[in-house]
Short mmCIF file of C-alpha atoms and ligand atoms in Angstrom, two decimals:
data_model
loop_
_atom_site.label_atom_id
_atom_site.label_comp_id
_atom_site.label_asym_id
_atom_site.label_seq_id
_atom_site.Cartn_x
_atom_site.Cartn_y
_atom_site.Cartn_z
CA MET A 1 -0.12 -0.03 0.06
CA HIS A 2 1.34 3.55 -0.77
CA LYS A 3 1.30 6.32 1.56
CA ASN A 4 -1.46 8.03 -0.53
CA GLY A 5 -3.63 4.83 0.04
CA ASN A 6 -3.18 3.41 -3.49
CA ILE A 7 -2.64 -0.22 -3.80
CA GLN A 8 -0.24 -1.55 -6.19
CA ALA A 9 1.02 -5.05 -7.12
CA LYS A 10 4.77 -5.39 -6.36
CA TRP A 11 7.10 -8.19 -6.81
CA LEU A 12 9.28 -8.34 -3.83
CA ASN A 13 12.71 -10.15 -3.84
CA ILE A 14 14.56 -10.47 -0.49
CA SER A 15 18.13 -11.58 -0.52
CA VAL A 16 20.19 -12.41 2.52
CA ILE A 17 23.89 -11.50 2.64
CA ARG A 18 26.10 -13.47 4.98
CA GLN A 19 29.52 -12.85 6.36
CA ALA A 20 32.37 -15.46 6.08
CA ASP A 21 31.33 -17.06 9.34
CA GLU A 22 27.79 -17.62 8.03
CA ARG A 23 26.46 -14.80 10.32
CA ILE A 24 23.82 -12.61 8.47
CA TYR A 25 25.44 -9.37 7.45
CA CYS A 26 22.24 -7.79 5.85
CA TYR A 27 19.03 -8.16 3.87
CA VAL A 28 18.72 -6.74 0.54
CA SER A 29 15.17 -6.27 -0.77
CA GLN A 30 14.32 -5.51 -4.41
CA PHE A 31 10.90 -4.16 -5.39
CA SER A 32 9.63 -4.20 -8.90
CA ASP A 33 6.23 -2.74 -9.97
CA ILE A 34 4.23 -5.60 -11.65
CA THR A 35 0.98 -3.79 -12.02
CA GLU A 36 1.23 -3.77 -15.84
CA LYS A 37 2.23 -7.59 -15.88
CA LYS A 38 -0.85 -8.27 -13.78
CA LYS A 39 -3.01 -6.27 -16.01
CA LEU A 40 -1.67 -8.05 -18.97
CA ASP A 41 -2.23 -11.47 -17.29
CA GLU A 42 -5.90 -10.56 -16.73
CA LEU A 43 -6.24 -9.50 -20.22
CA TYR A 44 -4.77 -12.63 -21.64
CA LEU A 45 -7.23 -14.63 -19.25
CA ALA A 46 -10.12 -12.58 -20.47
CA GLN A 47 -9.10 -13.05 -24.07
CA ALA A 48 -8.82 -16.85 -23.72
CA ASN A 49 -12.21 -17.18 -21.88
CA TYR A 50 -14.44 -14.34 -22.77
CA ASP A 51 -16.08 -13.31 -26.11
CA GLU A 52 -14.68 -9.77 -26.73
CA LEU A 53 -17.93 -8.30 -28.10
CA THR A 54 -20.60 -9.53 -25.73
CA ARG A 55 -18.26 -10.24 -22.75
CA LEU A 56 -19.98 -13.51 -22.48
CA PRO A 57 -18.02 -16.67 -21.71
CA ASN A 58 -16.60 -18.04 -24.95
CA ARG A 59 -16.45 -21.57 -26.38
CA ASN A 60 -13.44 -22.39 -24.11
CA LEU A 61 -15.01 -21.44 -20.89
CA PHE A 62 -18.39 -22.82 -21.94
CA LYS A 63 -16.90 -26.22 -22.28
CA TYR A 64 -15.11 -25.95 -18.99
CA GLN A 65 -18.34 -24.97 -17.18
CA LEU A 66 -20.41 -27.57 -19.03
CA ASN A 67 -17.81 -30.36 -17.79
CA LYS A 68 -17.94 -28.95 -14.26
CA GLU A 69 -21.81 -28.94 -14.39
CA ILE A 70 -21.98 -32.43 -15.65
CA ARG A 71 -19.85 -33.73 -12.80
CA LYS A 72 -21.96 -31.78 -10.26
CA SER A 73 -25.13 -33.11 -11.79
CA ARG A 74 -23.85 -36.66 -11.66
CA ARG A 75 -22.79 -36.32 -7.88
CA ASN A 76 -26.21 -34.74 -7.02
CA ASN A 77 -28.41 -36.83 -9.17
CA SER A 78 -29.88 -33.64 -10.55
CA LEU A 79 -31.25 -32.67 -14.05
CA LEU A 80 -29.00 -30.52 -16.24
CA SER A 81 -30.12 -28.95 -19.53
CA LEU A 82 -28.17 -27.38 -22.29
CA LEU A 83 -29.83 -25.09 -24.87
CA PHE A 84 -28.21 -24.29 -28.35
CA LEU A 85 -29.48 -21.12 -29.92
CA ASP A 86 -29.11 -19.74 -33.34
CA LEU A 87 -30.42 -16.54 -34.73
CA ASP A 88 -32.56 -16.93 -37.92
CA HIS A 89 -31.42 -15.01 -40.92
CA PHE A 90 -28.79 -13.11 -38.99
CA LYS A 91 -26.56 -13.01 -41.99
CA ASP A 92 -29.17 -11.01 -43.94
CA ILE A 93 -28.98 -8.36 -41.12
CA ASN A 94 -25.21 -8.38 -41.34
CA ASP A 95 -25.26 -8.29 -45.20
CA THR A 96 -27.81 -5.53 -45.55
CA LEU A 97 -27.04 -3.27 -42.63
CA GLY A 98 -23.49 -3.89 -42.01
CA HIS A 99 -21.13 -5.38 -39.54
CA ALA A 100 -21.38 -2.59 -36.98
CA ILE A 101 -25.13 -2.84 -36.67
CA GLY A 102 -24.85 -6.72 -36.58
CA ASP A 103 -22.44 -6.44 -33.57
CA LYS A 104 -24.68 -3.97 -32.00
CA LEU A 105 -27.64 -6.62 -32.31
CA LEU A 106 -25.42 -9.55 -31.04
CA LYS A 107 -24.75 -7.44 -27.89
CA GLU A 108 -28.40 -6.62 -27.29
CA VAL A 109 -29.24 -10.27 -27.98
CA SER A 110 -26.80 -11.40 -25.20
CA LEU A 111 -28.26 -9.00 -22.78
CA ARG A 112 -31.77 -10.22 -23.49
CA ILE A 113 -30.88 -13.84 -23.08
CA THR A 114 -29.02 -13.19 -19.96
CA LYS A 115 -32.01 -11.59 -18.37
CA CYS A 116 -34.01 -14.74 -18.93
CA VAL A 117 -32.01 -17.11 -16.71
CA ARG A 118 -30.73 -17.26 -13.12
CA GLU A 119 -27.21 -15.94 -12.07
CA THR A 120 -26.17 -19.58 -11.68
CA ASP A 121 -26.90 -20.47 -15.10
CA THR A 122 -24.39 -19.87 -17.87
CA VAL A 123 -25.00 -17.94 -21.05
CA ALA A 124 -22.12 -18.30 -23.52
CA ARG A 125 -21.38 -17.06 -27.12
CA LEU A 126 -19.99 -20.04 -29.08
CA GLY A 127 -19.19 -17.82 -32.20
CA GLY A 128 -21.10 -15.83 -34.93
CA ASP A 129 -24.77 -15.83 -34.08
CA GLU A 130 -24.60 -19.04 -31.90
CA PHE A 131 -25.31 -18.91 -28.23
CA ALA A 132 -25.56 -21.62 -25.57
CA VAL A 133 -27.27 -21.73 -22.10
CA ILE A 134 -26.36 -24.19 -19.44
CA LEU A 135 -29.21 -24.75 -16.81
CA PRO A 136 -27.84 -26.83 -13.96
CA ASP A 137 -30.22 -28.20 -11.29
CA VAL A 138 -33.27 -27.69 -13.19
CA ILE A 139 -36.77 -28.89 -13.62
CA ARG A 140 -38.58 -29.79 -17.09
CA SER A 141 -41.17 -27.23 -16.84
CA ARG A 142 -38.66 -24.49 -16.20
CA ILE A 143 -36.62 -25.40 -19.03
CA GLU A 144 -39.48 -24.88 -21.53
CA MET A 145 -40.48 -21.67 -19.68
CA ILE A 146 -36.93 -20.31 -20.31
CA ALA A 147 -36.72 -21.32 -24.00
CA GLN A 148 -40.16 -19.84 -24.54
CA ASN A 149 -39.23 -16.77 -22.81
CA ILE A 150 -35.97 -16.29 -24.82
CA ILE A 151 -37.82 -16.70 -28.00
CA HIS A 152 -40.41 -14.06 -26.79
CA VAL A 153 -37.97 -11.43 -25.77
CA LEU A 154 -35.84 -11.77 -29.00
CA ASN A 155 -39.04 -11.45 -31.07
CA GLU A 156 -39.31 -7.82 -29.61
CA PRO A 157 -38.07 -5.25 -32.08
CA PHE A 158 -34.43 -3.94 -31.89
CA ILE A 159 -33.59 -0.36 -32.32
CA LEU A 160 -29.97 -0.35 -33.78
CA ASP A 161 -29.36 2.95 -35.57
CA GLN A 162 -30.14 6.55 -35.00
CA ASN A 163 -33.09 6.50 -37.37
CA GLN A 164 -34.79 4.46 -34.84
CA VAL A 165 -35.93 1.89 -37.39
CA GLU A 166 -37.14 -1.25 -35.78
CA GLN A 167 -35.33 -4.45 -36.84
CA TYR A 168 -36.76 -7.86 -36.10
CA ILE A 169 -34.96 -11.28 -35.61
CA SER A 170 -36.13 -14.66 -34.32
CA THR A 171 -34.18 -17.60 -32.84
CA SER A 172 -34.24 -21.38 -33.19
CA ILE A 173 -33.41 -23.32 -29.88
CA GLY A 174 -32.31 -26.90 -29.60
CA ILE A 175 -32.65 -28.62 -26.13
CA VAL A 176 -30.85 -31.53 -24.62
CA LEU A 177 -31.05 -33.08 -21.13
CA TYR A 178 -28.29 -34.70 -19.09
CA PRO A 179 -27.92 -37.60 -18.68
CA GLN A 180 -30.61 -39.07 -21.08
CA ASP A 181 -29.43 -37.20 -24.37
CA GLY A 182 -25.75 -37.79 -23.88
CA ILE A 183 -23.27 -38.31 -21.01
CA ASP A 184 -20.29 -36.24 -22.11
CA ILE A 185 -19.79 -32.67 -23.54
CA GLU A 186 -19.28 -33.82 -27.12
CA SER A 187 -22.38 -35.72 -27.46
CA LEU A 188 -24.51 -33.19 -25.63
CA MET A 189 -23.29 -30.47 -27.99
CA LYS A 190 -23.74 -32.55 -31.02
CA HIS A 191 -27.28 -33.59 -30.05
CA ALA A 192 -28.12 -29.99 -29.07
CA ASP A 193 -27.09 -28.92 -32.59
CA GLN A 194 -29.08 -31.51 -34.34
CA ALA A 195 -32.18 -30.41 -32.19
CA MET A 196 -31.53 -26.78 -33.18
CA TYR A 197 -31.29 -27.68 -36.86
CA LYS A 198 -34.59 -29.57 -36.50
CA ALA A 199 -36.13 -26.31 -34.90
CA LYS A 200 -34.82 -24.57 -38.01
CA MET A 201 -36.24 -27.09 -40.46
CA GLU A 202 -39.58 -26.98 -38.76
CA GLY A 203 -39.94 -23.25 -39.53
CA ARG A 204 -37.57 -21.32 -37.11
CA GLY A 205 -38.58 -19.19 -34.11
CA ARG A 206 -39.17 -22.17 -32.05
CA PHE A 207 -37.52 -24.67 -29.82
CA CYS A 208 -37.08 -28.38 -30.23
CA TYR A 209 -36.03 -31.24 -27.87
CA PHE A 210 -33.43 -33.81 -29.04
CA THR A 211 -34.95 -37.21 -29.90
CA ARG A 212 -33.34 -40.42 -30.88
CA SER A 213 -34.79 -40.25 -34.45
CA MET A 214 -32.72 -37.07 -35.06
CA GLN A 215 -29.76 -39.19 -34.62
CA TYR A 216 -31.06 -41.72 -37.05
CA GLU A 217 -31.65 -38.84 -39.59
CA ALA A 218 -28.14 -37.52 -39.21
CA PHE A 219 -26.91 -41.15 -39.68
CA GLU A 220 -29.14 -41.25 -42.86
CA LYS A 221 -27.73 -38.01 -44.19
CA MET A 222 -24.21 -39.22 -43.72
CA ILE A 223 -24.83 -42.55 -45.62
CA LEU A 224 -26.70 -40.59 -48.46
CA THR A 225 -23.74 -38.18 -48.72
CA HIS A 226 -21.42 -41.14 -48.87
CA HIS A 227 -23.33 -42.51 -51.80
CA LEU A 228 -23.57 -39.14 -53.51
CA ARG A 229 -19.83 -39.28 -53.66
CA SER A 230 -19.79 -42.15 -56.02
CA ALA A 231 -22.93 -41.12 -57.78
CA LEU A 232 -21.24 -39.28 -60.63
CA ALA A 233 -18.51 -42.01 -61.14
CA ASN A 234 -21.36 -44.63 -61.26
CA ASN A 235 -23.62 -42.68 -63.75
CA GLU A 236 -26.37 -42.31 -61.36
CA LEU A 237 -26.89 -38.68 -62.13
CA GLN A 238 -28.98 -37.26 -65.01
CA VAL A 239 -29.55 -33.98 -66.40
CA CYS A 240 -33.33 -33.47 -67.43
CA TYR A 241 -34.78 -30.51 -69.21
CA GLN A 242 -38.00 -28.48 -68.53
CA PRO A 243 -39.17 -26.60 -71.68
CA ILE A 244 -39.42 -22.81 -71.28
CA LEU A 245 -42.00 -21.20 -73.73
CA ASP A 246 -42.16 -17.85 -75.20
CA LEU A 247 -45.51 -16.43 -74.35
CA CYS A 248 -45.90 -14.40 -77.57
CA CYS A 249 -45.81 -17.41 -79.89
CA LYS A 250 -46.08 -20.36 -77.39
CA ARG A 251 -42.91 -21.91 -78.70
CA ILE A 252 -40.29 -23.75 -76.66
CA ILE A 253 -37.29 -21.76 -77.05
CA LYS A 254 -35.38 -22.37 -73.78
CA ALA A 255 -35.10 -25.03 -71.23
CA GLU A 256 -34.08 -25.35 -67.64
CA ALA A 257 -31.55 -28.15 -66.58
CA LEU A 258 -32.83 -30.02 -63.57
CA LEU A 259 -30.71 -32.61 -61.98
CA ARG A 260 -31.98 -36.14 -61.16
CA TRP A 261 -30.28 -38.80 -58.98
CA LYS A 262 -31.28 -42.45 -59.76
CA HIS A 263 -30.08 -44.25 -56.48
CA PRO A 264 -29.53 -47.82 -57.23
CA GLU A 265 -31.74 -48.97 -54.13
CA ARG A 266 -33.74 -46.05 -53.19
CA GLY A 267 -34.84 -44.95 -56.63
CA MET A 268 -35.25 -41.28 -57.57
CA VAL A 269 -33.99 -38.85 -55.07
CA GLU A 270 -35.33 -35.50 -55.18
CA PRO A 271 -32.80 -32.53 -55.75
CA SER A 272 -34.45 -30.99 -52.67
CA ILE A 273 -32.85 -33.72 -50.70
CA PHE A 274 -29.44 -34.21 -52.46
CA ILE A 275 -28.47 -30.74 -53.41
CA PRO A 276 -28.33 -29.40 -49.91
CA LEU A 277 -26.12 -32.71 -49.30
CA ALA A 278 -23.95 -31.84 -52.06
CA GLU A 279 -23.62 -28.18 -50.88
CA GLU A 280 -22.83 -29.12 -47.35
CA SER A 281 -20.08 -31.73 -48.45
CA GLY A 282 -18.65 -29.45 -51.12
CA LEU A 283 -19.45 -32.03 -53.68
CA ILE A 284 -21.67 -29.37 -55.41
CA GLN A 285 -18.43 -27.95 -57.11
CA GLU A 286 -17.91 -31.14 -59.04
CA ILE A 287 -21.52 -31.94 -59.65
CA GLY A 288 -22.06 -28.33 -60.90
CA GLU A 289 -19.13 -28.69 -63.40
CA TRP A 290 -20.50 -32.11 -64.73
CA VAL A 291 -24.00 -30.52 -65.15
CA PHE A 292 -22.50 -27.71 -67.14
CA GLN A 293 -20.30 -29.96 -69.38
CA GLN A 294 -23.45 -32.12 -69.95
CA VAL A 295 -25.52 -29.30 -70.98
CA CYS A 296 -23.07 -27.81 -73.30
CA PHE A 297 -22.79 -31.20 -74.99
CA ASP A 298 -26.64 -31.36 -75.44
CA ILE A 299 -26.81 -27.72 -76.70
CA LYS A 300 -24.15 -28.57 -79.33
CA GLN A 301 -26.01 -31.59 -80.41
CA TRP A 302 -29.34 -29.76 -80.79
CA GLN A 303 -27.51 -26.98 -82.75
CA ASN A 304 -26.15 -29.60 -85.10
CA VAL A 305 -29.59 -31.56 -85.52
CA PHE A 306 -31.95 -28.34 -85.49
CA GLY A 307 -29.76 -25.73 -86.84
CA TYR A 308 -30.39 -23.28 -84.09
CA VAL A 309 -29.26 -22.82 -80.35
CA ILE A 310 -31.62 -23.63 -77.58
CA GLN A 311 -30.60 -21.66 -74.53
CA VAL A 312 -30.31 -23.69 -71.17
CA SER A 313 -30.69 -22.43 -67.67
CA VAL A 314 -28.25 -24.04 -65.27
CA ASN A 315 -28.90 -23.66 -61.60
CA VAL A 316 -25.70 -22.48 -59.77
CA SER A 317 -25.62 -22.79 -56.04
CA PRO A 318 -24.27 -20.00 -53.92
CA ILE A 319 -21.55 -22.47 -52.55
CA GLN A 320 -20.24 -22.78 -56.25
CA PHE A 321 -19.28 -19.09 -56.11
CA LYS A 322 -17.36 -19.43 -52.81
CA TYR A 323 -14.68 -21.55 -54.58
CA PHE A 324 -12.37 -20.37 -57.27
CA SER A 325 -13.14 -22.46 -60.37
CA ASP A 326 -10.30 -23.08 -62.82
CA HIS A 327 -12.78 -24.06 -65.46
CA SER A 328 -13.95 -20.97 -67.17
CA TRP A 329 -17.27 -21.50 -68.49
CA SER A 330 -16.75 -18.66 -71.06
CA ALA A 331 -13.69 -20.44 -72.34
CA SER A 332 -15.50 -23.79 -72.63
CA LEU A 333 -18.14 -22.31 -74.69
CA ALA A 334 -15.72 -20.58 -76.90
CA GLN A 335 -14.01 -23.82 -77.38
CA LEU A 336 -17.09 -25.58 -78.57
CA GLY A 337 -18.07 -22.77 -80.83
CA LEU A 338 -21.20 -21.87 -78.82
CA PRO A 339 -22.34 -18.29 -78.21
CA GLY A 340 -22.17 -17.00 -74.48
CA ASN A 341 -26.01 -16.73 -74.47
CA SER A 342 -26.40 -20.56 -75.00
CA ILE A 343 -26.18 -20.65 -71.24
CA ASN A 344 -28.26 -18.87 -68.69
CA VAL A 345 -26.99 -19.04 -65.11
CA GLU A 346 -29.75 -19.10 -62.36
CA ILE A 347 -28.76 -17.52 -59.02
CA THR A 348 -30.82 -16.75 -55.95
CA GLU A 349 -31.58 -13.45 -54.71
CA GLY A 350 -29.41 -13.64 -51.52
CA LEU A 351 -26.18 -14.01 -53.43
CA LEU A 352 -26.31 -10.39 -54.85
CA LEU A 353 -26.57 -9.11 -51.30
CA LYS A 354 -23.23 -10.55 -50.31
CA ASP A 355 -21.57 -7.95 -52.43
CA ALA A 356 -18.50 -10.16 -52.30
CA SER A 357 -15.78 -9.60 -54.84
CA ASN A 358 -15.79 -13.27 -56.07
CA VAL A 359 -19.50 -12.86 -56.80
CA LYS A 360 -18.79 -9.48 -58.67
CA ASP A 361 -16.08 -11.10 -60.73
CA ARG A 362 -17.89 -14.24 -61.64
CA LEU A 363 -21.08 -12.14 -62.76
CA LEU A 364 -18.71 -9.69 -64.80
CA GLU A 365 -17.05 -12.70 -66.45
CA TYR A 366 -20.66 -13.87 -67.55
CA ARG A 367 -21.57 -10.50 -68.69
CA ASN A 368 -18.31 -10.07 -70.77
CA ALA A 369 -18.86 -13.59 -72.43
CA GLY A 370 -22.51 -12.93 -72.99
CA ILE A 371 -23.71 -15.61 -70.51
CA GLU A 372 -27.07 -14.51 -69.35
CA VAL A 373 -28.17 -14.30 -65.57
CA SER A 374 -31.50 -15.06 -63.89
CA ILE A 375 -32.75 -14.53 -60.55
CA ASP A 376 -34.43 -17.75 -59.39
CA ASP A 377 -37.61 -18.06 -57.19
CA PHE A 378 -37.77 -14.23 -57.31
CA GLY A 379 -39.88 -12.62 -54.52
CA THR A 380 -39.12 -15.29 -51.87
CA GLY A 381 -35.78 -14.00 -50.59
CA PHE A 382 -34.24 -10.86 -49.53
CA SER A 383 -34.21 -8.50 -52.35
CA SER A 384 -32.50 -5.24 -53.07
CA LEU A 385 -33.94 -3.77 -56.10
CA SER A 386 -31.01 -1.56 -56.81
CA TYR A 387 -28.77 -4.71 -57.15
CA LEU A 388 -30.84 -6.00 -60.05
CA LYS A 389 -29.57 -3.13 -62.13
CA LYS A 390 -26.06 -2.91 -60.68
CA PHE A 391 -25.37 -6.51 -61.62
CA ASP A 392 -26.95 -6.44 -65.06
CA ILE A 393 -29.61 -9.14 -64.35
CA ASP A 394 -31.31 -10.23 -67.58
CA TYR A 395 -34.30 -12.41 -66.14
CA LEU A 396 -36.46 -12.52 -63.06
CA LYS A 397 -38.05 -16.07 -62.48
CA ILE A 398 -41.27 -15.31 -60.59
CA ASP A 399 -41.57 -17.90 -57.95
CA ARG A 400 -43.93 -20.65 -58.22
CA SER A 401 -45.68 -19.68 -54.93
CA PHE A 402 -47.02 -16.51 -56.65
CA ILE A 403 -48.16 -18.23 -59.76
CA SER A 404 -50.00 -20.90 -57.90
CA ASN A 405 -52.20 -18.05 -56.06
CA LEU A 406 -52.56 -16.08 -59.20
CA ILE A 407 -56.14 -16.78 -59.84
CA ASN A 408 -57.28 -16.80 -56.29
CA ASN A 409 -55.37 -14.34 -54.42
CA GLU A 410 -55.56 -10.78 -55.12
CA THR A 411 -52.40 -9.68 -53.49
CA ASP A 412 -50.26 -12.34 -55.20
CA ARG A 413 -52.02 -11.34 -58.51
CA ALA A 414 -51.06 -7.58 -57.72
CA LEU A 415 -47.46 -8.62 -57.00
CA VAL A 416 -47.08 -10.63 -60.14
CA GLU A 417 -48.26 -7.78 -62.18
CA ALA A 418 -46.02 -5.43 -60.35
CA ILE A 419 -42.85 -7.57 -60.67
CA ILE A 420 -43.53 -7.73 -64.47
CA VAL A 421 -43.98 -3.98 -64.84
CA MET A 422 -40.92 -3.21 -62.63
CA ALA A 423 -38.67 -5.64 -64.48
CA HIS A 424 -39.60 -4.31 -67.85
CA LYS A 425 -38.94 -0.77 -66.76
CA LEU A 426 -35.41 -2.01 -65.70
CA ASP A 427 -35.09 -3.74 -69.08
CA ILE A 428 -35.27 -7.18 -67.52
CA ASN A 429 -37.25 -10.04 -69.01
CA THR A 430 -39.68 -12.18 -66.83
CA ILE A 431 -40.18 -15.96 -66.68
CA ALA A 432 -43.19 -17.28 -64.76
CA GLU A 433 -42.36 -20.43 -62.85
CA GLY A 434 -44.74 -23.43 -62.13
CA VAL A 435 -47.46 -22.53 -64.57
CA GLU A 436 -50.01 -25.39 -64.15
CA THR A 437 -53.22 -24.16 -65.90
CA MET A 438 -54.40 -22.25 -68.82
CA GLU A 439 -56.04 -19.78 -66.69
CA GLN A 440 -52.66 -18.82 -65.16
CA GLN A 441 -50.98 -18.75 -68.59
CA ASP A 442 -53.72 -16.26 -69.96
CA MET A 443 -53.42 -14.01 -66.94
CA LEU A 444 -49.68 -13.98 -67.34
CA ILE A 445 -49.92 -13.19 -71.07
CA GLN A 446 -52.47 -10.26 -70.03
CA PHE A 447 -49.75 -9.10 -67.62
CA GLY A 448 -47.18 -8.96 -70.33
CA CYS A 449 -45.03 -11.85 -68.92
CA ASP A 450 -42.42 -12.85 -71.47
CA TYR A 451 -41.87 -16.60 -70.72
CA ALA A 452 -43.45 -19.40 -68.90
CA GLN A 453 -42.44 -22.93 -67.71
CA GLY A 454 -44.42 -25.37 -65.62
CA PHE A 455 -46.43 -28.66 -65.67
CA TYR A 456 -48.98 -26.94 -67.88
CA TYR A 457 -46.61 -27.48 -70.81
CA SER A 458 -44.22 -30.23 -69.45
CA GLU A 459 -42.35 -31.43 -66.41
CA ALA A 460 -38.52 -31.84 -66.52
CA ILE A 461 -38.09 -34.86 -69.12
CA SER A 462 -35.05 -36.81 -70.36
CA VAL A 463 -32.82 -35.25 -73.05
CA LYS A 464 -34.36 -37.80 -75.69
CA GLU A 465 -38.04 -36.74 -74.74
CA PHE A 466 -37.02 -33.19 -74.88
CA GLU A 467 -35.58 -33.63 -78.37
CA LYS A 468 -38.77 -35.39 -79.40
CA LEU A 469 -40.75 -32.18 -78.35
CA LEU A 470 -38.30 -30.07 -80.49
CA VAL A 471 -38.94 -32.34 -83.45
CA ASP A 472 -42.74 -32.23 -83.05
CA GLN A 473 -42.53 -28.38 -82.92
CA GLN A 474 -40.38 -28.30 -85.99
CA SER A 475 -42.77 -30.49 -88.07
CA LEU A 476 -45.74 -28.28 -86.81
CA ASP A 477 -43.81 -25.26 -88.02
CA ASN A 478 -43.26 -27.01 -91.44
CA GLU A 479 -47.00 -27.90 -91.83
CA THR A 480 -48.19 -24.33 -91.12
CA PRO A 481 -48.28 -22.34 -94.27
CA GLY A 482 -46.35 -19.31 -94.72
P1 C2E B 1 -35.80 -24.55 -59.29
O1 C2E B 1 -34.50 -24.01 -60.04
O2 C2E B 1 -36.69 -23.35 -58.91
O3 C2E B 1 -36.66 -25.48 -60.34
C1 C2E B 1 -37.88 -25.50 -60.46
C2 C2E B 1 -38.53 -26.56 -59.67
O4 C2E B 1 -39.97 -26.48 -59.75
C3 C2E B 1 -38.25 -28.07 -60.24
O5 C2E B 1 -38.06 -28.89 -59.12
C4 C2E B 1 -39.31 -28.26 -61.15
O6 C2E B 1 -39.54 -29.70 -61.33
C5 C2E B 1 -40.50 -27.71 -60.41
N1 C2E B 1 -41.55 -27.39 -61.16
C6 C2E B 1 -41.56 -26.96 -62.49
N2 C2E B 1 -42.66 -26.68 -62.87
C7 C2E B 1 -43.70 -26.90 -61.91
C8 C2E B 1 -45.03 -27.03 -61.76
O7 C2E B 1 -45.85 -26.51 -62.61
N3 C2E B 1 -45.63 -27.29 -60.61
C9 C2E B 1 -44.82 -27.71 -59.59
N4 C2E B 1 -45.31 -28.06 -58.35
N5 C2E B 1 -43.52 -27.81 -59.71
C10 C2E B 1 -42.83 -27.39 -60.85
P2 C2E B 1 -36.82 -29.88 -58.92
O8 C2E B 1 -36.45 -30.50 -60.19
O9 C2E B 1 -37.37 -30.84 -57.98
O10 C2E B 1 -35.79 -29.07 -58.44
C11 C2E B 1 -35.96 -28.46 -57.20
C12 C2E B 1 -34.65 -27.47 -57.08
O11 C2E B 1 -33.41 -28.09 -56.89
C13 C2E B 1 -34.44 -26.43 -58.17
O12 C2E B 1 -35.38 -25.49 -58.05
C14 C2E B 1 -33.10 -26.00 -58.07
O13 C2E B 1 -32.98 -25.06 -56.95
C15 C2E B 1 -32.33 -27.22 -57.54
N6 C2E B 1 -31.86 -27.85 -58.59
C16 C2E B 1 -32.13 -28.81 -59.62
N7 C2E B 1 -30.99 -29.10 -60.35
C17 C2E B 1 -29.86 -28.48 -59.92
C18 C2E B 1 -28.68 -28.43 -60.31
O14 C2E B 1 -28.10 -28.98 -61.37
N8 C2E B 1 -27.81 -27.51 -59.54
C19 C2E B 1 -28.22 -26.91 -58.45
N9 C2E B 1 -27.32 -26.19 -57.81
N10 C2E B 1 -29.41 -26.90 -58.10
C20 C2E B 1 -30.42 -27.59 -58.83
MG1 MG B 2 -34.05 -22.85 -61.23
MG1 MG B 3 -37.20 -21.71 -59.30
#
């Protein structure tokens, strides 16, 4: 302690100096000020265990706490619960409003979650928009109450900027119990993650308990991914074509390539099942390249047989943009002597919002080569209209959900009409997806929609069947006089 009352950490070294006969001659004490070292140690400790942004325990400390609570729970025979939380569509907020606002939101979220639990509970940030809550010594009814309460408080609006605009977010929660759902940190965390994923799948903004069947689903997913790895080599994948008609003359002038997987034991596996697996495993890169090559081959065949180019739309997953591809599509087309606009790349709305340089570069490469670009499932995602112009989009594909309600729902009808008008003002063409009836077709024609595809004309068919449609169309043309 200083004379003025300040307390400072000091390192004190005392040495004894002895005479030749071993008697003590004197003591020498050396002080050194270690306040700075202490502060630094504390900082290192905090950095190693706490999240810098929210000041919550980080993954390290969370695991340590969970381990401690597991042991305590085992000793006392008490129930322990672990909640895994993931914010829904947090990336959209980060991408559209910027990281500073995203950070502010995460801080506010951590405060709100902390208010829902007792002091003895642990709230941790595991990274990104993932949080975890450890509830030691708890009863079942309280777990549900807490989960419900967290969902409720996070549903309340957030004010994050000076303009006082209200932002909304929701959260999905996975719940596991110790010991019934796992007896160590690894299995509890894995199962909480599976339960959280299920909550997302079931519509987000909800909680879900872990069940053994989820473990089975995860296992199934692993097996199917394993099979998908060999599907290409085993010739189990097939590109089918769905015709796209010009609504002016009702002629097939384009097609969309849709992938099919004929599994040797399970039969046809839907793209909605295997594309997400291909995306998660990174296989989409290889599969996407194969689809492109296959499509180029078919377009070239048709050009030789029919004497004209049929443009084919190829779906490109956002994951494919993440990786650098050494196969330039424009170079492949040039090599085959096909014009750039033989290919139309279908991307989703969300991709443009990322504003990442690899997305920009790839879209620029397409534009320079004449490859056209469509926004798939337009109207269902998070759109920024200004981006449509900035990225030189050629087509909007109006999502099937709007078309199916076209006749019965006034709002959807107004939306479809407005999308078509807006697109035309921006010099963008429109394609209606999922046209199933003549009534829908006629209304689309009335609204000035340019193209249509859907079961009313044809579902996705094999290359041979598609060629037959083209042959029939050509013979009809030849029969028509003039
Ligand atoms: P998408 O690109 O929006 O494709 C349209 C989906 O709607 C296709 O489903 C098609 O069969 C279906 N469809 C077309 N017309 C109608 C209709 O009139 N009524 C109804 N009810 N459905 C219609 P599909 O083939 O199951 O494909 C689902 C999704 O899988 C596609 O949605 C696309 O996002 C993805 N996908 C398909 N092939 C590929 C591919 O080669 N690569 C990538 N990355 N994704 C693909
Ligand atoms: Mg598509
Ligand atoms: Mg679509």
